[in-house]
Tab-separated table of C-alpha atoms in Angstrom:
chain	number	residue	atom	x	y	z
A	1	UNK	CA	197.865	190.466	30.306
A	2	UNK	CA	194.981	188.513	31.873
A	3	UNK	CA	192.666	191.511	32.332
A	4	UNK	CA	189.271	192.048	30.706
A	5	UNK	CA	189.538	194.357	27.684
A	6	UNK	CA	185.900	194.648	26.572
A	7	UNK	CA	182.406	193.610	27.646
A	8	UNK	CA	179.298	193.978	25.501
A	9	UNK	CA	177.073	192.561	22.756
A	10	UNK	CA	178.807	190.077	20.416
A	11	UNK	CA	178.551	192.189	17.243
A	12	UNK	CA	180.026	195.265	18.956
A	13	UNK	CA	182.944	193.191	20.305
A	14	UNK	CA	183.527	191.574	16.882
A	15	UNK	CA	183.739	195.006	15.216
A	16	UNK	CA	186.001	196.370	17.914
A	17	UNK	CA	188.442	193.449	17.526
A	18	UNK	CA	187.967	192.753	13.804
A	19	UNK	CA	191.696	193.153	13.157
A	20	UNK	CA	192.874	191.188	16.186
A	21	UNK	CA	194.051	187.590	16.280
A	22	UNK	CA	193.474	185.290	19.247
A	23	UNK	CA	195.281	182.125	20.220
A	24	UNK	CA	191.999	180.593	21.366
A	25	UNK	CA	188.293	181.180	20.907
A	26	UNK	CA	185.644	179.474	23.026
A	27	UNK	CA	182.187	179.077	21.530
A	28	UNK	CA	179.719	179.850	24.326
A	29	UNK	CA	176.570	179.512	22.241
A	30	UNK	CA	173.736	178.468	24.549
A	31	UNK	CA	175.997	178.713	27.595
A	32	UNK	CA	176.498	181.234	30.400
A	33	UNK	CA	179.626	183.150	31.303
A	34	UNK	CA	179.860	184.087	34.986
A	35	UNK	CA	182.526	185.743	37.124
A	36	UNK	CA	184.849	183.226	38.799
A	37	UNK	CA	183.482	182.294	42.224
A	38	UNK	CA	185.173	183.639	45.346
A	39	UNK	CA	185.352	181.514	48.497
A	40	UNK	CA	185.699	183.998	51.362
A	41	UNK	CA	186.538	181.581	54.200
A	42	UNK	CA	188.502	178.304	54.163
A	43	UNK	CA	190.915	176.315	56.356
A	44	UNK	CA	192.565	174.148	53.663
A	45	UNK	CA	196.049	173.412	55.095
A	46	UNK	CA	196.050	170.573	57.624
A	47	UNK	CA	196.744	166.907	58.278
A	48	UNK	CA	194.508	164.614	60.330
A	49	UNK	CA	190.921	164.510	59.105
A	50	UNK	CA	188.092	164.156	61.579
A	51	UNK	CA	185.818	161.709	59.810
A	52	UNK	CA	185.466	159.750	63.084
A	53	UNK	CA	183.943	162.831	64.752
A	54	UNK	CA	181.142	163.050	62.210
A	55	UNK	CA	179.468	160.028	63.832
A	56	UNK	CA	179.793	161.709	67.252
A	57	UNK	CA	178.110	164.844	65.892
A	58	UNK	CA	175.321	162.795	64.328
A	59	UNK	CA	174.794	161.124	67.715
A	60	UNK	CA	174.278	164.557	69.272
A	61	UNK	CA	177.710	165.636	70.576
A	62	UNK	CA	178.154	169.414	70.350
A	63	UNK	CA	181.168	171.175	68.823
A	64	UNK	CA	182.412	172.232	72.265
A	65	UNK	CA	181.887	168.749	73.794
A	66	UNK	CA	184.092	167.214	71.082
A	67	UNK	CA	186.612	170.055	71.556
A	68	UNK	CA	186.796	169.443	75.318
A	69	UNK	CA	187.235	165.668	74.825
A	70	UNK	CA	190.501	166.344	72.945
A	71	UNK	CA	188.922	166.262	69.495
A	72	UNK	CA	188.122	169.128	67.177
A	73	UNK	CA	190.843	171.651	66.437
A	74	UNK	CA	193.345	170.057	68.859
A	75	UNK	CA	193.193	166.681	67.079
A	76	UNK	CA	194.051	168.347	63.757
A	77	UNK	CA	196.728	170.516	65.407
A	78	UNK	CA	198.538	167.425	66.681
A	79	UNK	CA	198.637	165.865	63.183
A	80	UNK	CA	199.517	169.130	61.417
A	81	UNK	CA	202.474	169.706	63.737
A	82	UNK	CA	203.853	166.257	62.832
A	83	UNK	CA	203.298	166.601	59.053
A	84	UNK	CA	206.143	167.769	56.813
A	85	UNK	CA	205.831	170.912	54.725
A	86	UNK	CA	205.851	168.760	51.589
A	87	UNK	CA	202.989	166.564	52.841
A	88	UNK	CA	200.937	169.637	53.720
A	89	UNK	CA	201.634	171.260	50.346
A	90	UNK	CA	200.585	168.161	48.377
A	91	UNK	CA	197.234	167.773	50.149
A	92	UNK	CA	196.619	171.536	49.999
A	93	UNK	CA	197.315	171.608	46.255
A	94	UNK	CA	194.874	168.737	45.705
A	95	UNK	CA	192.171	170.576	47.697
A	96	UNK	CA	192.713	173.804	45.754
A	97	UNK	CA	192.355	171.883	42.484
A	98	UNK	CA	189.013	170.503	43.680
A	99	UNK	CA	187.862	174.012	44.622
A	100	UNK	CA	188.903	175.290	41.208
A	101	UNK	CA	186.979	172.529	39.414
A	102	UNK	CA	183.905	173.681	41.371
A	103	UNK	CA	184.363	177.195	39.954
A	104	UNK	CA	186.383	178.983	42.675
A	105	UNK	CA	189.040	181.281	41.209
A	106	UNK	CA	189.902	183.249	44.376
A	107	UNK	CA	190.075	181.552	47.783
A	108	UNK	CA	190.823	182.860	51.263
A	109	UNK	CA	193.185	180.378	52.990
A	110	UNK	CA	193.880	180.377	56.724
A	111	UNK	CA	196.622	178.951	58.896
A	112	UNK	CA	195.514	178.027	62.435
A	113	UNK	CA	196.263	174.346	63.011
A	114	UNK	CA	199.701	175.028	64.438
A	115	UNK	CA	199.049	177.257	67.446
A	116	UNK	CA	202.812	177.584	67.844
A	117	UNK	CA	205.041	179.863	65.789
A	118	UNK	CA	206.936	177.069	64.032
A	119	UNK	CA	203.824	175.261	62.689
A	120	UNK	CA	201.913	178.445	61.861
A	121	UNK	CA	204.877	179.585	59.750
A	122	UNK	CA	205.057	176.129	58.122
A	123	UNK	CA	201.382	176.476	57.109
A	124	UNK	CA	201.848	180.056	55.861
A	125	UNK	CA	204.890	178.980	53.783
A	126	UNK	CA	202.728	176.274	52.181
A	127	UNK	CA	200.071	178.897	51.326
A	128	UNK	CA	202.746	181.269	49.967
A	129	UNK	CA	204.148	178.487	47.794
A	130	UNK	CA	200.717	177.807	46.300
A	131	UNK	CA	200.267	181.553	45.681
A	132	UNK	CA	203.450	181.542	43.589
A	133	UNK	CA	202.956	178.241	41.757
A	134	UNK	CA	199.218	177.696	41.159
A	135	UNK	CA	196.704	179.236	38.775
A	136	UNK	CA	194.224	180.296	41.440
A	137	UNK	CA	193.933	183.509	43.433
A	138	UNK	CA	194.781	183.184	47.144
A	139	UNK	CA	194.231	185.618	50.007
A	140	UNK	CA	196.284	184.332	52.954
A	141	UNK	CA	195.233	184.666	56.572
A	142	UNK	CA	197.284	184.269	59.740
A	143	UNK	CA	194.952	182.504	62.204
A	144	UNK	CA	197.338	181.646	65.036
A	145	UNK	CA	194.529	182.527	67.477
A	146	UNK	CA	192.286	179.720	66.199
A	147	UNK	CA	192.306	178.044	69.618
A	148	UNK	CA	194.140	178.411	72.919
A	149	UNK	CA	197.117	176.004	72.939
A	150	UNK	CA	197.129	173.330	75.630
A	151	UNK	CA	198.814	174.536	78.816
A	152	UNK	CA	198.212	178.246	78.113
A	153	UNK	CA	195.530	180.735	79.093
A	154	UNK	CA	193.917	182.970	76.464
A	155	UNK	CA	195.899	185.925	77.844
A	156	UNK	CA	199.218	184.024	77.630
A	157	UNK	CA	198.402	182.860	74.086
A	158	UNK	CA	197.537	186.437	73.084
A	159	UNK	CA	200.831	187.699	74.584
A	160	UNK	CA	202.781	185.062	72.623
A	161	UNK	CA	201.058	186.037	69.362
A	162	UNK	CA	201.579	189.778	69.907
A	163	UNK	CA	205.179	189.542	71.155
A	164	UNK	CA	206.520	186.684	68.989
A	165	UNK	CA	204.306	185.642	66.067
A	166	UNK	CA	203.354	189.042	64.633
A	167	UNK	CA	206.878	190.571	64.785
A	168	UNK	CA	208.128	187.497	62.859
A	169	UNK	CA	205.417	187.977	60.197
A	170	UNK	CA	206.390	191.634	59.888
A	171	UNK	CA	210.054	190.656	59.470
A	172	UNK	CA	209.210	188.062	56.752
A	173	UNK	CA	207.057	190.627	54.944
A	174	UNK	CA	209.840	193.224	54.965
A	175	UNK	CA	212.336	190.657	53.609
A	176	UNK	CA	209.840	189.729	50.843
A	177	UNK	CA	209.719	186.056	51.897
A	178	UNK	CA	206.039	186.017	52.767
A	179	UNK	CA	203.096	188.310	52.241
A	180	UNK	CA	200.147	187.577	54.538
A	181	UNK	CA	196.920	189.494	53.817
A	182	UNK	CA	194.617	189.062	56.830
A	183	UNK	CA	194.550	188.404	60.571
A	184	UNK	CA	191.941	186.143	62.197
A	185	UNK	CA	190.988	185.263	65.793
A	186	UNK	CA	188.335	182.788	66.985
A	187	UNK	CA	186.428	185.113	69.325
A	188	UNK	CA	184.335	182.661	71.344
A	189	UNK	CA	183.379	181.696	74.898
A	190	UNK	CA	186.059	179.315	76.172
A	191	UNK	CA	188.463	180.330	73.366
A	192	UNK	CA	189.520	184.019	72.962
A	193	UNK	CA	187.436	186.527	74.899
A	194	UNK	CA	186.633	190.012	73.616
A	195	UNK	CA	189.608	191.664	75.311
A	196	UNK	CA	192.224	189.177	73.990
A	197	UNK	CA	190.582	189.330	70.538
A	198	UNK	CA	190.793	193.130	70.494
A	199	UNK	CA	194.474	193.106	71.476
A	200	UNK	CA	195.468	190.547	68.813
A	201	UNK	CA	193.448	192.137	66.004
A	202	UNK	CA	194.755	195.626	66.784
A	203	UNK	CA	198.359	194.335	66.819
A	204	UNK	CA	197.754	192.662	63.443
A	205	UNK	CA	196.253	195.835	62.013
A	206	UNK	CA	199.306	197.762	63.249
A	207	UNK	CA	201.586	195.644	61.008
A	208	UNK	CA	199.327	196.159	57.988
A	209	UNK	CA	197.067	193.076	58.080
A	210	UNK	CA	193.361	193.318	57.202
A	211	UNK	CA	191.062	192.272	60.045
A	212	UNK	CA	188.913	189.288	59.019
A	213	UNK	CA	187.878	187.149	61.997
A	214	UNK	CA	185.517	184.499	63.454
A	215	UNK	CA	182.815	185.985	65.672
A	216	UNK	CA	179.444	185.384	67.365
A	217	UNK	CA	179.279	181.756	66.218
A	218	UNK	CA	178.254	179.685	69.250
A	219	UNK	CA	177.559	182.464	71.765
A	220	UNK	CA	176.768	186.198	71.472
A	221	UNK	CA	180.159	187.814	72.123
A	222	UNK	CA	179.647	191.363	70.738
A	223	UNK	CA	182.198	190.403	68.045
A	224	UNK	CA	180.339	192.364	65.367
A	225	UNK	CA	180.418	195.519	67.487
A	226	UNK	CA	184.156	194.981	68.062
A	227	UNK	CA	184.791	194.451	64.341
A	228	UNK	CA	182.968	197.658	63.461
A	229	UNK	CA	184.965	199.559	66.097
A	230	UNK	CA	188.336	198.237	64.810
A	231	UNK	CA	187.521	198.811	61.119
A	232	UNK	CA	187.405	195.095	60.227
A	233	UNK	CA	187.140	194.219	56.540
A	234	UNK	CA	185.005	191.156	57.356
A	235	UNK	CA	183.625	189.002	60.160
A	236	UNK	CA	182.676	185.353	59.649
A	237	UNK	CA	179.921	183.163	61.131
A	238	UNK	CA	177.644	185.589	63.061
A	239	UNK	CA	175.016	182.933	63.878
A	240	UNK	CA	174.552	184.605	67.306
A	241	UNK	CA	175.066	188.249	66.278
A	242	UNK	CA	173.038	190.899	68.142
A	243	UNK	CA	170.719	193.424	66.472
A	244	UNK	CA	173.180	196.154	67.538
A	245	UNK	CA	175.997	194.175	65.918
A	246	UNK	CA	174.111	193.955	62.611
A	247	UNK	CA	173.475	197.729	62.650
A	248	UNK	CA	177.145	198.389	63.518
A	249	UNK	CA	178.628	196.316	60.658
A	250	UNK	CA	176.123	197.814	58.193
A	251	UNK	CA	177.307	201.316	59.156
A	252	UNK	CA	180.984	200.284	59.114
A	253	UNK	CA	180.723	198.635	55.651
A	254	UNK	CA	182.226	195.515	57.225
A	255	UNK	CA	181.330	192.368	55.247
A	256	UNK	CA	179.478	189.518	56.948
A	257	UNK	CA	180.905	186.205	55.684
A	258	UNK	CA	178.127	183.669	56.218
A	259	UNK	CA	178.908	179.944	56.229
A	260	UNK	CA	175.789	177.869	55.551
A	261	UNK	CA	177.729	174.570	55.535
A	262	UNK	CA	178.794	175.033	59.168
A	263	UNK	CA	175.314	175.818	60.451
A	264	UNK	CA	174.018	172.856	58.425
A	265	UNK	CA	176.605	170.295	59.599
A	266	UNK	CA	176.689	171.409	63.253
A	267	UNK	CA	172.887	171.862	63.313
A	268	UNK	CA	173.314	175.414	64.541
A	269	UNK	CA	170.888	178.288	64.230
A	270	UNK	CA	171.169	179.671	60.674
A	271	UNK	CA	172.762	183.121	60.299
A	272	UNK	CA	170.161	185.889	59.858
A	273	UNK	CA	170.976	186.596	56.217
A	274	UNK	CA	167.593	188.214	55.476
A	275	UNK	CA	167.805	190.668	58.379
A	276	UNK	CA	171.384	191.570	57.438
A	277	UNK	CA	170.492	192.150	53.778
A	278	UNK	CA	167.458	194.232	54.734
A	279	UNK	CA	169.650	196.403	56.954
A	280	UNK	CA	172.226	196.981	54.221
A	281	UNK	CA	175.005	194.642	55.373
A	282	UNK	CA	177.430	193.471	52.662
A	283	UNK	CA	176.756	189.712	52.802
A	284	UNK	CA	179.420	187.334	51.452
A	285	UNK	CA	179.605	183.532	51.425
A	286	UNK	CA	182.349	181.027	52.191
A	287	UNK	CA	182.572	177.229	52.222
A	288	UNK	CA	184.402	177.108	55.582
A	289	UNK	CA	186.221	174.086	54.132
A	290	UNK	CA	187.971	172.386	57.083
A	291	UNK	CA	188.025	168.947	58.784
A	292	UNK	CA	184.755	169.870	60.496
A	293	UNK	CA	182.903	171.066	57.340
A	294	UNK	CA	184.285	169.157	54.374
A	295	UNK	CA	182.875	171.069	51.399
A	296	UNK	CA	184.832	172.369	48.394
A	297	UNK	CA	181.879	173.596	46.377
A	298	UNK	CA	180.681	177.199	46.312
A	299	UNK	CA	177.686	176.187	44.102
A	300	UNK	CA	176.541	173.917	46.965
A	301	UNK	CA	177.164	176.737	49.455
A	302	UNK	CA	174.985	179.066	47.327
A	303	UNK	CA	172.233	176.427	47.192
A	304	UNK	CA	172.283	176.044	51.018
A	305	UNK	CA	172.265	179.840	51.400
A	306	UNK	CA	169.112	180.064	49.295
A	307	UNK	CA	167.269	177.147	50.917
A	308	UNK	CA	168.358	177.503	54.562
A	309	UNK	CA	169.146	181.223	54.868
A	310	UNK	CA	166.327	182.391	52.559
A	311	UNK	CA	168.593	184.311	50.183
A	312	UNK	CA	167.486	184.818	46.575
A	313	UNK	CA	169.633	183.286	43.825
A	314	UNK	CA	170.763	186.775	42.740
A	315	UNK	CA	171.814	187.589	46.305
A	316	UNK	CA	173.681	184.290	46.613
A	317	UNK	CA	175.556	184.859	43.341
A	318	UNK	CA	176.565	188.375	44.425
A	319	UNK	CA	177.612	186.981	47.836
A	320	UNK	CA	179.821	184.341	46.166
A	321	UNK	CA	181.446	186.778	43.707
A	322	UNK	CA	181.661	190.569	44.175
A	323	UNK	CA	180.783	190.635	47.901
A	324	UNK	CA	183.155	187.773	48.733
A	325	UNK	CA	185.872	189.653	46.810
A	326	UNK	CA	185.018	192.752	48.891
A	327	UNK	CA	185.383	190.701	52.105
A	328	UNK	CA	188.989	190.005	51.005
A	329	UNK	CA	189.643	193.627	49.992
A	330	UNK	CA	189.794	192.619	46.323
A	331	UNK	CA	186.510	193.858	44.810
A	332	UNK	CA	188.372	196.412	42.690
A	333	UNK	CA	190.056	193.585	40.719
A	334	UNK	CA	187.874	190.479	41.213
A	335	UNK	CA	184.271	189.352	41.517
A	336	UNK	CA	182.573	190.752	38.416
A	337	UNK	CA	182.890	190.883	34.636
A	338	UNK	CA	184.022	194.456	34.022
A	339	UNK	CA	186.656	196.138	31.865
A	340	UNK	CA	189.993	196.300	33.671
A	341	UNK	CA	189.214	193.514	36.116
A	342	UNK	CA	191.101	190.225	36.186
A	343	UNK	CA	189.799	187.718	33.609
A	344	UNK	CA	188.485	185.125	36.075
A	345	UNK	CA	185.476	183.389	34.545
A	346	UNK	CA	183.329	180.296	34.803
A	347	UNK	CA	181.474	178.995	31.725
A	348	UNK	CA	178.523	176.737	32.451
A	349	UNK	CA	176.839	174.360	30.065
A	350	UNK	CA	173.383	175.873	30.399
A	351	UNK	CA	171.515	178.813	28.922
A	352	UNK	CA	170.413	179.909	32.403
A	353	UNK	CA	172.982	180.765	35.059
A	354	UNK	CA	170.590	179.719	37.843
A	355	UNK	CA	171.393	176.060	37.075
A	356	UNK	CA	174.653	176.582	38.996
A	357	UNK	CA	172.566	176.952	42.188
A	358	UNK	CA	169.493	174.928	41.227
A	359	UNK	CA	171.432	171.705	40.543
A	360	UNK	CA	172.481	170.695	44.060
A	361	UNK	CA	175.854	168.974	43.676
A	362	UNK	CA	175.576	169.150	39.883
A	363	UNK	CA	178.626	171.299	39.183
A	364	UNK	CA	180.780	168.301	38.146
A	365	UNK	CA	179.041	168.095	34.774
A	366	UNK	CA	177.704	171.650	34.571
A	367	UNK	CA	180.915	173.698	34.763
A	368	UNK	CA	182.475	173.569	31.313
A	369	UNK	CA	185.499	175.871	31.690
A	370	UNK	CA	187.231	177.666	34.534
A	371	UNK	CA	189.424	180.584	33.459
A	372	UNK	CA	191.926	182.403	35.696
A	373	UNK	CA	193.678	185.552	34.453
A	374	UNK	CA	192.545	184.816	30.908
A	375	UNK	CA	194.003	181.272	30.887
A	376	UNK	CA	191.871	178.118	30.784
A	377	UNK	CA	192.838	176.305	34.005
A	378	UNK	CA	190.133	173.626	33.805
A	379	UNK	CA	188.298	172.154	30.830
A	380	UNK	CA	185.661	169.636	31.820
A	381	UNK	CA	185.756	166.593	29.554
A	382	UNK	CA	182.536	165.333	31.159
A	383	UNK	CA	180.426	168.221	29.927
A	384	UNK	CA	177.913	166.834	27.442
A	385	UNK	CA	175.837	168.782	24.964
């Protein structure tokens, strides 16, 4: 049934299952078996890449400068609105396959490049379709408050989301057409202020969505304090979090989803992973895959977390498995190799698991098998001896 039946030393397992027959056995001699990786924060459904903006960033343009010049999120929104559902699904499927080959077996996937009800629903339908048809776990997030649409104020955008978008999501959930897991808001200076963020998140919580939002990225906004107050499952970014915010999310058992790729590519201050870990915060990792941070690989994210955020390899592995599963409200079924949990596994062609982090960008020939729900979903033909 795709769930783990036994864990233990080889001889004990062999005795326990001496009478059983298996359709497939994988010889893992000299290899490592790890839990499938969990990517706790991605934006994988969109059209209109922003490769041209990378040169602007390298020349010193800030995220907000590009945003105000009509680039950034709004550039992608324009292209995503024009794209058909089929076009979006095909590119999304291709991206998920790349994530899976890099060892991700559960991925959080956000909408947020529509900013109007029609396009947000188009994106969420694409995510729902992948949930039903692909061998990879998906936690879907409604992120209609990713940016303030042109011609609206933050308050007007919040009113539209609360009065129109969320009732529609509730209706689709009740009819069984769509099941969205989380609600997200970009709480940031010049985007959604604390008051609008609170209103949207509370309205989402009221229809049964988990709170999992962007906060304290470019400016200190007291997002962490707000998340703790509202009972958020997770908050992402937190580059500019206050000391009070760190203490609040530690007490509230709210996960901090740290995104080392974003801080690296935007040359931002690195999130204070060490301080958070020392204060007992549940630290998770995500790739933040999007047109602004084009990275599919959780092994590379773990490497950056160790080098740039001073996490140990053990901490990074926990953050990319059990803690990332916790950030999505799924740590009871995913994120570790335990009896009764879903059989999501990664087998690497090395006798030491640390190679998954140590080899920067080496996962293409290191990951031998990826297994989801007990089924081999990827066998790497390039894995040598």
